[in-house]
């Protein structure tokens, strides 16, 4: 038994603060998503789960088990743009009349969810072809992504938040902190008095967070370096004095520095492993992903590509590898073949 199990519910310390976790089913490999009901004034929900009948039923039952009705929710706070978190936000707001708060940079995406997701998928196909994924796989993945579209839905944000502002509730203050990397809109909410951080997918205990490559907001701009952005965000969180992190999936985190250090070491190790493979011979990002994970399921092609490109970005920024493009496909090669690795 894990220590938490021995001492009971790992979410008991959060509940003691009036923050109640409701785990909502999702259709994704990550499993359930954590939604939080903050028993305060306004009655606040953090994220809402994906847009499906069974998720909605479980959300409603979860809220009722805590002695409230969904119609009583007064404020919904969105942590980021991913569909397992935002899908039901619009429905909850329309049932309850709740305000919907999200960071300003999320508004263009969530208010035009469908069009923006389509544009993301177009960008994804370009990136996949450019980095060695076959047209068949890229097209198939695009279709898979479209088939999941209805798990999301557009969101009307009625209260735009800015980085560093504070949301005042009756019993607590939540500081809004922008921490992009996992997505371009990741936002965490900090209760300084209780040293508690609503962290969503910024840091997860059981799996390393995926910094997915986002589409640049400026069409034609260079591909954003998601892992570099993410590591920078993690460093900011590492410096905080925290006792409890409440994540978007899985169990709470009580030692964020140790976990962040473990993640940082893993990323360095992975970059070194990729450097070794690139030193053997120039390879595309997709070939590198296959070296690391073998045959990759179609549904994981973009995820694993994002993972590899995050690490080759670290090597590119250090000047140890470079991109060489031929016929629209990029291969990575070492800058100094005699420099060893
Ligand atoms: Zn996410």
Coordinates of C-alpha atoms and ligand atoms in Angstrom, one line a residue:
X1 CA 0.0 0.0 0.0
X2 CA 1.2 3.5 -0.8
X3 CA 1.5 5.8 2.2
X4 CA -1.5 7.9 1.1
X5 CA -3.7 4.8 1.0
X6 CA -2.6 3.8 4.5
X7 CA -3.6 7.2 5.8
X8 CA -6.9 7.4 3.8
X9 CA -8.0 9.6 1.0
X10 CA -5.2 11.5 -0.6
X11 CA -7.7 14.3 -1.3
X12 CA -8.6 14.7 2.4
X13 CA -6.3 17.7 2.8
X14 CA -7.9 19.5 -0.1
X15 CA -11.4 18.7 1.2
X16 CA -10.4 20.2 4.5
X17 CA -9.8 23.5 2.6
X18 CA -13.2 23.2 1.0
X19 CA -11.8 22.1 -2.3
X20 CA -13.5 18.9 -3.5
X21 CA -12.2 16.7 -6.3
X22 CA -14.7 15.1 -8.7
X23 CA -13.1 12.7 -11.1
X24 CA -14.9 12.8 -14.4
X25 CA -14.6 10.1 -17.1
X26 CA -12.9 11.0 -20.4
X27 CA -12.4 9.0 -23.7
X28 CA -8.7 9.5 -23.5
X29 CA -5.7 7.3 -22.5
X30 CA -5.0 9.7 -19.5
X31 CA -8.2 8.4 -17.8
X32 CA -10.4 10.6 -15.6
X33 CA -10.0 14.3 -15.4
X34 CA -10.1 16.1 -12.0
X35 CA -12.7 18.8 -11.7
X36 CA -12.7 20.8 -8.4
X37 CA -15.7 22.2 -6.6
X38 CA -14.6 25.0 -4.3
X39 CA -17.2 25.3 -1.5
X40 CA -16.9 29.1 -1.1
X41 CA -18.7 32.2 -2.3
X42 CA -19.1 32.3 -5.2
X43 CA -19.6 28.6 -5.4
X44 CA -16.8 27.7 -7.9
X45 CA -16.0 24.9 -10.3
X46 CA -12.5 24.6 -11.7
X47 CA -12.8 22.9 -15.2
X48 CA -15.8 20.9 -16.1
X49 CA -14.8 17.7 -17.9
X50 CA -15.4 16.6 -21.5
X51 CA -18.7 17.1 -23.3
X52 CA -20.5 13.8 -23.0
X53 CA -23.7 12.6 -21.4
X54 CA -21.9 10.3 -19.0
X55 CA -19.4 12.9 -18.0
X56 CA -22.3 15.4 -17.4
X57 CA -24.2 12.8 -15.3
X58 CA -21.1 12.1 -13.2
X59 CA -20.4 15.8 -12.7
X60 CA -24.0 16.5 -11.7
X61 CA -23.9 13.5 -9.2
X62 CA -20.6 14.6 -7.9
X63 CA -21.8 18.1 -7.2
X64 CA -25.0 16.8 -5.5
X65 CA -23.0 14.4 -3.4
X66 CA -21.3 17.5 -2.0
X67 CA -24.6 19.0 -1.0
X68 CA -25.0 21.4 -4.0
X69 CA -26.8 21.5 -7.2
X70 CA -25.2 22.2 -10.6
X71 CA -27.6 25.1 -11.0
X72 CA -26.0 26.7 -7.9
X73 CA -22.6 27.1 -9.4
X74 CA -21.7 30.8 -9.7
X75 CA -18.3 30.7 -11.2
X76 CA -16.5 28.3 -13.5
X77 CA -12.7 28.8 -13.9
X78 CA -11.0 27.2 -16.9
X79 CA -7.4 26.1 -16.5
X80 CA -6.5 25.5 -20.2
X81 CA -7.9 24.9 -23.6
X82 CA -7.9 21.1 -23.8
X83 CA -11.2 19.3 -24.4
X84 CA -11.1 17.0 -21.4
X85 CA -11.2 20.2 -19.3
X86 CA -13.3 22.6 -21.2
X87 CA -16.0 20.4 -23.0
X88 CA -18.7 20.9 -20.4
X89 CA -17.9 24.5 -19.3
X90 CA -20.5 26.0 -21.7
X91 CA -23.2 23.6 -20.6
X92 CA -22.6 24.2 -16.9
X93 CA -22.7 27.9 -17.5
X94 CA -25.9 27.8 -19.4
X95 CA -27.6 25.6 -16.7
X96 CA -26.4 27.7 -13.8
X97 CA -25.9 31.1 -15.2
X98 CA -22.4 31.0 -13.8
X99 CA -19.7 33.4 -14.8
X100 CA -16.9 31.8 -16.8
X101 CA -13.3 33.0 -16.1
X102 CA -10.3 32.2 -18.2
X103 CA -7.0 33.8 -18.9
X104 CA -7.1 36.4 -21.6
X105 CA -4.8 34.5 -24.0
X106 CA -7.3 31.5 -24.0
X107 CA -10.2 33.6 -25.2
X108 CA -9.4 33.6 -28.9
X109 CA -9.1 29.8 -28.9
X110 CA -12.0 28.8 -26.6
X111 CA -14.5 31.2 -28.1
X112 CA -13.9 29.9 -31.6
X113 CA -13.2 26.3 -30.5
X114 CA -14.2 24.5 -33.7
X115 CA -12.4 26.8 -36.2
X116 CA -9.3 27.0 -34.0
X117 CA -9.2 23.2 -33.6
X118 CA -9.4 22.8 -37.3
X119 CA -6.6 25.2 -37.8
X120 CA -4.5 23.3 -35.2
X121 CA -5.1 20.1 -37.0
X122 CA -4.0 21.6 -40.3
X123 CA -0.9 22.8 -38.6
X124 CA -0.4 19.4 -37.1
X125 CA -0.5 17.7 -40.5
X126 CA 2.2 20.1 -41.8
X127 CA 4.4 19.4 -38.9
X128 CA 4.0 15.7 -39.2
X129 CA 4.8 15.6 -42.9
X130 CA 7.8 17.9 -42.3
X131 CA 9.2 15.6 -39.7
X132 CA 8.9 12.3 -41.5
X133 CA 5.4 11.0 -40.7
X134 CA 3.8 9.4 -43.8
X135 CA 0.8 11.1 -45.4
X136 CA -1.4 8.1 -44.6
X137 CA -0.7 8.4 -40.9
X138 CA -1.0 12.2 -40.8
X139 CA -4.4 12.0 -42.6
X140 CA -5.6 9.2 -40.4
X141 CA -4.7 11.1 -37.2
X142 CA -6.4 14.2 -38.5
X143 CA -9.6 12.1 -38.9
X144 CA -9.2 10.7 -35.4
X145 CA -8.8 14.2 -34.0
X146 CA -11.9 15.4 -35.8
X147 CA -13.9 12.4 -34.5
X148 CA -13.1 13.7 -30.9
X149 CA -14.2 17.2 -31.7
X150 CA -17.6 16.9 -30.1
X151 CA -16.0 16.1 -26.8
X152 CA -15.1 19.8 -26.8
X153 CA -17.3 22.8 -27.2
X154 CA -16.9 26.6 -27.5
X155 CA -16.8 28.6 -24.3
X156 CA -18.1 32.2 -23.8
X157 CA -15.7 33.7 -21.3
X158 CA -17.5 36.4 -19.3
X159 CA -14.5 37.3 -17.1
X160 CA -11.1 37.6 -18.7
X161 CA -8.2 37.1 -16.3
X162 CA -4.7 38.5 -16.6
X163 CA -1.5 37.0 -15.2
X164 CA -0.9 37.9 -11.6
X165 CA -4.4 39.2 -10.9
X166 CA -6.3 37.8 -7.8
X167 CA -9.7 36.2 -7.8
X168 CA -11.4 37.1 -4.5
X169 CA -13.7 34.6 -2.9
X170 CA -15.2 34.9 0.5
X171 CA -12.7 32.6 2.2
X172 CA -9.7 32.7 0.0
X173 CA -7.8 34.6 -2.7
X174 CA -6.6 32.8 -5.8
X175 CA -3.7 34.4 -7.7
X176 CA -3.8 33.8 -11.4
X177 CA -0.5 32.6 -12.9
X178 CA 0.2 32.0 -16.5
X179 CA 2.3 28.8 -17.0
X180 CA 2.3 27.8 -20.7
X181 CA 4.0 24.7 -22.1
X182 CA 1.7 21.8 -21.8
X183 CA -0.7 24.0 -23.8
X184 CA -0.4 27.6 -24.9
X185 CA -3.0 28.7 -22.3
X186 CA -2.1 26.8 -19.1
X187 CA -3.1 28.8 -16.0
X188 CA -2.5 27.8 -12.4
X189 CA -4.3 29.3 -9.4
X190 CA -2.4 30.0 -6.2
X191 CA -3.8 30.3 -2.7
X192 CA -0.8 31.8 -0.9
X193 CA -2.3 31.6 2.5
X194 CA -2.7 27.8 2.3
X195 CA 0.2 27.3 0.0
X196 CA -2.1 25.4 -2.3
X197 CA -1.8 25.4 -6.1
X198 CA -4.6 24.4 -8.5
X199 CA -2.1 23.2 -11.1
X200 CA -4.2 21.4 -13.7
X201 CA -1.9 19.6 -16.2
X202 CA 1.1 21.8 -15.5
X203 CA 2.5 19.0 -13.2
X204 CA 1.1 15.5 -12.9
X205 CA 2.3 12.9 -10.4
X206 CA 1.9 9.6 -12.3
X207 CA 2.9 10.7 -15.8
X208 CA 5.2 13.3 -17.3
X209 CA 3.2 16.2 -18.8
X210 CA 3.3 16.4 -22.6
X211 CA 4.3 19.7 -24.0
X212 CA 2.3 19.4 -27.2
X213 CA 3.6 21.6 -30.1
X214 CA 1.0 24.4 -30.5
X215 CA 0.2 26.3 -33.7
X216 CA 2.0 29.7 -33.6
X217 CA -0.5 32.5 -33.2
X218 CA 1.2 34.4 -36.0
X219 CA 0.7 32.3 -39.2
X220 CA 4.1 31.8 -40.8
X221 CA 6.0 32.2 -37.5
X222 CA 8.5 29.5 -36.4
X223 CA 7.2 26.4 -34.7
X224 CA 6.9 27.2 -30.9
X225 CA 9.4 25.4 -28.7
X226 CA 6.8 23.8 -26.3
X227 CA 9.3 21.9 -24.1
X228 CA 11.5 25.0 -23.7
X229 CA 8.5 27.0 -22.7
X230 CA 7.3 24.3 -20.4
X231 CA 10.7 23.9 -18.5
X232 CA 10.8 27.7 -18.0
X233 CA 7.3 27.5 -16.5
X234 CA 8.2 24.6 -14.3
X235 CA 11.2 26.5 -13.0
X236 CA 8.9 29.3 -11.9
X237 CA 6.6 26.8 -10.1
X238 CA 9.7 25.2 -8.5
X239 CA 10.5 28.5 -6.8
X240 CA 7.1 28.7 -5.1
X241 CA 6.5 27.7 -1.5
X242 CA 3.8 25.0 -1.9
X243 CA 2.4 22.3 0.3
X244 CA -0.3 21.0 -1.9
X245 CA -0.7 20.8 -5.7
X246 CA -4.0 19.8 -7.1
X247 CA -3.5 18.4 -10.6
X248 CA -5.8 17.8 -13.6
X249 CA -5.3 14.0 -13.4
X250 CA -4.4 11.6 -10.7
X251 CA -3.4 12.2 -7.1
X252 CA -2.3 15.5 -5.4
X253 CA 1.4 16.4 -5.2
X254 CA 3.0 17.3 -1.9
X255 CA 6.6 17.5 -2.8
X256 CA 6.7 19.6 -6.0
X257 CA 10.4 20.3 -6.0
X258 CA 11.4 16.7 -5.9
X259 CA 8.9 15.9 -8.7
X260 CA 10.0 18.8 -10.9
X261 CA 13.7 17.8 -10.4
X262 CA 12.9 14.3 -11.4
X263 CA 11.1 15.5 -14.5
X264 CA 14.0 17.9 -15.4
X265 CA 16.5 15.0 -15.1
X266 CA 14.3 12.8 -17.3
X267 CA 14.2 15.5 -20.0
X268 CA 18.0 15.9 -19.9
X269 CA 18.5 12.1 -20.1
X270 CA 16.1 11.9 -23.0
X271 CA 17.9 14.7 -24.9
X272 CA 21.2 12.9 -24.4
X273 CA 19.7 9.7 -25.7
X274 CA 18.5 11.5 -28.8
X275 CA 21.8 13.1 -29.3
X276 CA 23.5 9.7 -29.3
X277 CA 21.0 8.5 -32.0
X278 CA 21.5 11.6 -34.1
X279 CA 25.3 11.2 -33.8
X280 CA 25.0 7.6 -35.3
X281 CA 23.4 9.1 -38.4
X282 CA 21.0 12.0 -39.3
X283 CA 17.4 11.1 -38.6
X284 CA 14.0 12.6 -38.8
X285 CA 12.0 13.3 -35.6
X286 CA 9.7 10.4 -36.5
X287 CA 12.6 8.0 -36.9
X288 CA 13.9 9.2 -33.5
X289 CA 10.5 8.5 -32.0
X290 CA 10.5 5.0 -33.4
X291 CA 13.9 4.4 -32.0
X292 CA 12.6 5.4 -28.6
X293 CA 9.2 3.8 -28.6
X294 CA 9.2 1.2 -31.4
X295 CA 6.1 1.0 -33.5
X296 CA 3.9 4.0 -32.7
X297 CA 0.1 3.8 -32.8
X298 CA -1.4 6.3 -35.2
X299 CA -3.2 8.1 -32.3
X300 CA 0.1 8.7 -30.6
X301 CA 2.0 10.0 -33.6
X302 CA 1.7 13.7 -32.8
X303 CA 2.3 13.1 -29.1
X304 CA 5.5 11.3 -29.6
X305 CA 6.6 13.7 -32.3
X306 CA 6.0 16.6 -29.9
X307 CA 8.0 14.8 -27.3
X308 CA 11.0 14.3 -29.6
X309 CA 10.9 17.8 -31.1
X310 CA 10.9 19.2 -27.6
X311 CA 14.2 17.5 -26.9
X312 CA 15.8 18.3 -30.2
X313 CA 14.9 21.9 -29.5
X314 CA 17.1 21.7 -26.4
X315 CA 19.9 20.3 -28.5
X316 CA 19.3 22.9 -31.3
X317 CA 19.4 25.7 -28.7
X318 CA 22.7 24.4 -27.3
X319 CA 24.1 24.3 -30.9
X320 CA 24.7 20.6 -30.7
X321 CA 22.5 19.6 -33.6
X322 CA 21.0 21.3 -36.6
X323 CA 18.1 20.8 -38.9
X324 CA 18.8 19.9 -42.6
X325 CA 15.9 20.0 -44.9
X326 CA 15.6 18.0 -48.1
X327 CA 12.4 17.7 -50.2
X328 CA 10.3 19.2 -47.4
X329 CA 11.5 16.7 -44.8
X330 CA 13.8 17.7 -41.9
X331 CA 16.6 15.5 -40.6
X332 CA 18.6 16.3 -37.5
X333 CA 22.4 16.0 -37.7
X334 CA 25.2 16.8 -35.2
X335 CA 26.9 20.1 -35.8
X336 CA 30.3 18.7 -34.9
X337 CA 30.7 15.1 -35.8
X338 CA 34.0 14.8 -34.1
X339 CA 32.7 16.4 -30.9
X340 CA 31.5 13.1 -29.6
X341 CA 28.4 12.5 -27.6
Ligands
LIG1 ZN1 -4.3 19.2 -20.9

